[in-house]
């Protein structure tokens, strides 16, 4: 049962425009949400996170929005740049004592068109 | 960049043979993890370690074993490889428990093909 879902396997966006990547989750016990970015033949790298007690976190061109009532998370990249072309994984952390668990979504491949 | 080295980076083997993947870190981080990445499944945790000789199972641990005899090395062993274990394997490390930030540092991956 996939607790973290990324329903769009791929997304293409024009350079300079806004990229919006979406993620849905089913477990209301998740405490943190994270986005990782992955280039081909490399390991994922941490991009940005948000605590479940917040609804927005911003870091430069990247902003993550959390809608707890809808159990929905989104990553906004603006303006989009060619170097943003990568696979983006949404992840959720459950802080159950002694059993912290990070659950990943299936990923969305973002392609920025020059 | 976090100092994480995975070896081998690529391996092709036959069904039924044993395989060991090695993860070596130079960061002296306490926590180490093995994930596998498969299309349609994202990253799934196989095993993790919270210290030397301290390991525990993840969500897809069947068919895998791990060992950690030194802080810097975390080995993943497939005792008898099967085609379903064809995957890309990622090692990850974290300085503290996931509950602090959830941030992991990943290695570059090891692509395993089981024929």
Short mmCIF file of C-alpha atoms in Angstrom, two decimals:
data_model
loop_
_atom_site.label_atom_id
_atom_site.label_comp_id
_atom_site.label_asym_id
_atom_site.label_seq_id
_atom_site.Cartn_x
_atom_site.Cartn_y
_atom_site.Cartn_z
CA UNK A 1 0.00 0.00 0.00
CA UNK A 2 1.63 3.19 -1.20
CA UNK A 3 1.36 5.73 1.62
CA UNK A 4 3.10 8.47 -0.37
CA UNK A 5 1.94 8.92 -3.95
CA UNK A 6 3.27 10.94 -6.82
CA UNK A 7 0.64 10.49 -9.49
CA UNK A 8 2.49 12.28 -12.28
CA UNK A 9 5.42 10.19 -13.55
CA UNK A 10 6.64 13.06 -15.70
CA UNK A 11 6.27 16.79 -16.21
CA UNK A 12 7.62 19.17 -18.86
CA UNK A 13 7.91 22.90 -18.23
CA UNK A 14 9.25 25.79 -20.26
CA UNK A 15 12.39 27.44 -18.91
CA UNK A 16 11.54 30.48 -16.80
CA UNK A 17 8.04 29.23 -15.97
CA UNK A 18 6.86 27.71 -12.69
CA UNK A 19 7.19 23.97 -12.10
CA UNK A 20 4.71 22.42 -9.69
CA UNK A 21 5.27 18.88 -8.47
CA UNK A 22 2.58 17.20 -6.43
CA UNK A 23 2.50 14.54 -3.75
CA UNK A 24 -0.38 12.97 -1.83
CA UNK A 25 -0.18 10.96 1.35
CA UNK A 26 -2.54 8.79 3.35
CA UNK A 27 -1.00 8.66 6.84
CA UNK A 28 -1.96 11.61 9.02
CA UNK A 29 0.79 10.61 11.49
CA UNK A 30 3.61 11.85 9.24
CA UNK A 31 5.68 14.53 11.00
CA UNK A 32 8.00 15.84 8.28
CA UNK A 33 7.84 15.96 4.52
CA UNK A 34 10.87 16.19 2.30
CA UNK A 35 11.76 16.54 -1.35
CA UNK A 36 14.81 14.88 -2.85
CA UNK A 37 16.24 15.52 -6.29
CA UNK A 38 18.00 12.88 -8.35
CA UNK A 39 20.13 13.22 -11.46
CA UNK A 40 20.89 10.17 -13.66
CA UNK A 41 23.65 7.92 -12.31
CA UNK A 42 23.76 9.85 -9.04
CA UNK A 43 22.21 9.34 -5.64
CA UNK A 44 19.27 11.45 -4.47
CA UNK A 45 20.12 14.72 -2.75
CA UNK A 46 18.04 16.52 -0.17
CA UNK A 47 16.30 19.61 -1.50
CA UNK A 48 13.83 21.03 1.02
CA UNK A 49 11.63 19.91 3.90
CA UNK A 50 8.62 21.05 5.88
CA UNK A 51 7.33 20.19 9.32
CA UNK A 52 3.74 19.01 9.62
CA UNK A 53 3.00 22.00 11.86
CA UNK A 54 3.74 24.45 9.05
CA UNK A 55 2.05 25.08 5.74
CA UNK A 56 4.87 26.67 3.78
CA UNK A 57 8.65 26.61 3.62
CA UNK A 58 10.72 28.58 1.16
CA UNK A 59 14.35 28.29 0.11
CA UNK A 60 15.38 30.44 -2.80
CA UNK A 61 13.58 29.29 -5.93
CA UNK A 62 12.03 26.34 -4.11
CA UNK A 63 8.87 26.49 -2.02
CA UNK A 64 7.04 23.59 -0.47
CA UNK A 65 3.38 23.88 0.46
CA UNK A 66 1.57 21.53 2.82
CA UNK A 67 -2.22 21.15 2.92
CA UNK A 68 -2.90 18.83 5.84
CA UNK A 69 -6.64 18.71 5.39
CA UNK A 70 -6.18 17.47 1.84
CA UNK A 71 -3.10 15.38 2.73
CA UNK A 72 -1.35 17.07 -0.15
CA UNK A 73 2.17 18.40 -0.61
CA UNK A 74 3.53 20.40 -3.51
CA UNK A 75 6.92 21.71 -4.58
CA UNK A 76 7.06 24.94 -6.57
CA UNK A 77 10.16 25.86 -8.53
CA UNK A 78 10.23 29.37 -9.93
CA UNK A 79 11.74 30.30 -12.25
CA UNK A 80 12.53 26.87 -13.66
CA UNK A 81 16.03 26.37 -15.03
CA UNK A 82 17.53 23.65 -17.26
CA UNK A 83 19.55 22.35 -14.31
CA UNK A 84 16.29 21.56 -12.54
CA UNK A 85 15.70 18.68 -14.97
CA UNK A 86 15.82 15.63 -12.71
CA UNK A 87 13.65 13.10 -10.92
CA UNK A 88 12.01 14.49 -7.78
CA UNK A 89 11.03 12.22 -4.91
CA UNK A 90 8.60 13.21 -2.23
CA UNK A 91 9.23 11.58 1.16
CA UNK A 92 7.41 11.52 4.48
CA UNK A 93 8.81 10.88 7.95
CA UNK A 94 6.96 9.22 10.78
CA UNK A 95 8.58 9.77 14.17
CA UNK A 96 7.12 6.76 15.98
CA UNK A 97 9.52 6.31 18.92
CA UNK A 98 12.21 3.78 18.11
CA UNK A 99 10.77 3.25 14.68
CA UNK A 100 11.40 6.39 12.66
CA UNK A 101 10.46 5.63 9.11
CA UNK A 102 11.03 7.56 5.90
CA UNK A 103 8.63 6.61 3.11
CA UNK A 104 9.32 7.69 -0.46
CA UNK A 105 7.00 8.31 -3.36
CA UNK A 106 7.63 6.85 -6.81
CA UNK A 107 9.15 10.02 -8.25
CA UNK A 108 8.30 12.59 -10.94
CA UNK A 109 10.67 13.22 -13.82
CA UNK A 110 10.84 16.97 -14.48
CA UNK A 111 12.11 18.16 -17.85
CA UNK A 112 12.79 21.85 -18.35
CA UNK A 113 12.52 22.85 -21.99
CA UNK A 114 14.97 25.62 -23.02
CA UNK B 1 29.61 16.23 -0.71
CA UNK B 2 29.21 13.54 1.92
CA UNK B 3 31.98 10.96 1.66
CA UNK B 4 30.06 7.84 0.67
CA UNK B 5 31.49 5.24 -1.67
CA UNK B 6 29.58 2.25 -2.97
CA UNK B 7 31.20 -0.76 -4.59
CA UNK B 8 30.81 -2.25 -7.04
CA UNK B 9 28.97 0.40 -9.04
CA UNK B 10 27.80 -2.17 -11.56
CA UNK B 11 27.47 -5.92 -11.30
CA UNK B 12 25.94 -8.65 -13.42
CA UNK B 13 25.49 -12.02 -11.79
CA UNK B 14 23.55 -15.22 -12.20
CA UNK B 15 20.59 -16.50 -10.23
CA UNK B 16 21.65 -18.39 -7.13
CA UNK B 17 25.03 -16.76 -6.66
CA UNK B 18 25.92 -14.74 -3.57
CA UNK B 19 26.48 -11.02 -3.94
CA UNK B 20 27.88 -8.47 -1.49
CA UNK B 21 27.58 -4.73 -1.94
CA UNK B 22 29.77 -2.46 0.13
CA UNK B 23 29.10 1.01 1.45
CA UNK B 24 32.01 2.97 2.89
CA UNK B 25 31.65 6.37 4.57
CA UNK B 26 34.24 8.84 5.79
CA UNK B 27 31.80 11.05 7.73
CA UNK B 28 31.75 9.01 10.94
CA UNK B 29 27.93 9.08 10.86
CA UNK B 30 26.19 6.67 13.18
CA UNK B 31 23.27 5.70 10.98
CA UNK B 32 23.57 3.84 7.68
CA UNK B 33 20.85 2.55 5.37
CA UNK B 34 20.41 0.39 2.31
CA UNK B 35 17.61 1.26 -0.14
CA UNK B 36 16.61 -0.20 -3.46
CA UNK B 37 15.08 1.82 -6.26
CA UNK B 38 12.71 0.21 -8.73
CA UNK B 39 10.36 1.70 -11.33
CA UNK B 40 6.91 2.26 -9.87
CA UNK B 41 8.14 1.80 -6.30
CA UNK B 42 10.45 4.69 -5.56
CA UNK B 43 13.02 4.06 -2.85
CA UNK B 44 12.35 1.28 -0.38
CA UNK B 45 14.32 0.57 2.79
CA UNK B 46 15.99 -2.85 2.97
CA UNK B 47 17.98 -2.69 6.22
CA UNK B 48 19.51 -0.04 8.38
CA UNK B 49 22.14 0.25 11.10
CA UNK B 50 22.17 2.48 14.15
CA UNK B 51 25.66 1.57 15.27
CA UNK B 52 28.42 -1.03 15.01
CA UNK B 53 26.82 -4.47 15.11
CA UNK B 54 23.37 -2.87 15.53
CA UNK B 55 21.09 -3.44 12.57
CA UNK B 56 17.38 -3.77 11.89
CA UNK B 57 15.06 -4.70 9.06
CA UNK B 58 13.33 -2.33 6.70
CA UNK B 59 10.22 -2.87 4.62
CA UNK B 60 11.77 -5.17 1.97
CA UNK B 61 14.36 -7.18 3.93
CA UNK B 62 13.51 -10.71 2.72
CA UNK B 63 16.47 -12.25 0.87
CA UNK B 64 18.95 -9.72 2.22
CA UNK B 65 21.31 -9.62 5.18
CA UNK B 66 23.62 -6.88 6.43
CA UNK B 67 26.65 -6.49 8.63
CA UNK B 68 28.39 -3.56 10.20
CA UNK B 69 31.66 -4.44 11.93
CA UNK B 70 33.08 -0.91 11.68
CA UNK B 71 31.49 2.53 11.78
CA UNK B 72 32.57 3.27 8.24
CA UNK B 73 31.43 0.08 6.48
CA UNK B 74 27.95 -1.32 5.91
CA UNK B 75 27.67 -4.48 3.81
CA UNK B 76 24.57 -5.74 2.05
CA UNK B 77 24.55 -9.43 1.13
CA UNK B 78 22.26 -11.34 -1.16
CA UNK B 79 22.88 -14.94 -0.10
CA UNK B 80 21.35 -16.39 -3.26
CA UNK B 81 20.48 -13.74 -5.83
CA UNK B 82 17.16 -13.88 -7.67
CA UNK B 83 15.96 -11.97 -10.72
CA UNK B 84 13.57 -9.97 -8.52
CA UNK B 85 16.63 -8.48 -6.84
CA UNK B 86 17.70 -6.79 -10.05
CA UNK B 87 17.66 -3.17 -8.98
CA UNK B 88 19.67 -0.08 -8.20
CA UNK B 89 20.87 -0.13 -4.60
CA UNK B 90 21.59 3.05 -2.68
CA UNK B 91 23.46 3.40 0.55
CA UNK B 92 22.59 6.39 2.72
CA UNK B 93 23.93 7.85 5.95
CA UNK B 94 22.67 10.25 8.58
CA UNK B 95 24.39 11.82 11.54
CA UNK B 96 21.42 11.53 13.85
CA UNK B 97 18.14 9.74 14.00
CA UNK B 98 15.74 10.43 11.17
CA UNK B 99 13.41 12.16 13.60
CA UNK B 100 15.62 15.25 13.65
CA UNK B 101 15.24 16.25 10.03
CA UNK B 102 14.71 13.17 7.87
CA UNK B 103 17.69 14.26 5.79
CA UNK B 104 19.81 11.49 4.37
CA UNK B 105 23.01 11.62 2.33
CA UNK B 106 23.05 9.07 -0.45
CA UNK B 107 25.81 7.28 -2.29
CA UNK B 108 25.88 7.12 -6.09
CA UNK B 109 24.22 3.72 -6.29
CA UNK B 110 25.10 0.18 -7.32
CA UNK B 111 23.30 -1.28 -10.31
CA UNK B 112 22.79 -5.02 -9.91
CA UNK B 113 21.51 -7.27 -12.69
CA UNK B 114 20.61 -10.85 -11.86
CA UNK B 115 20.27 -13.07 -14.95
#
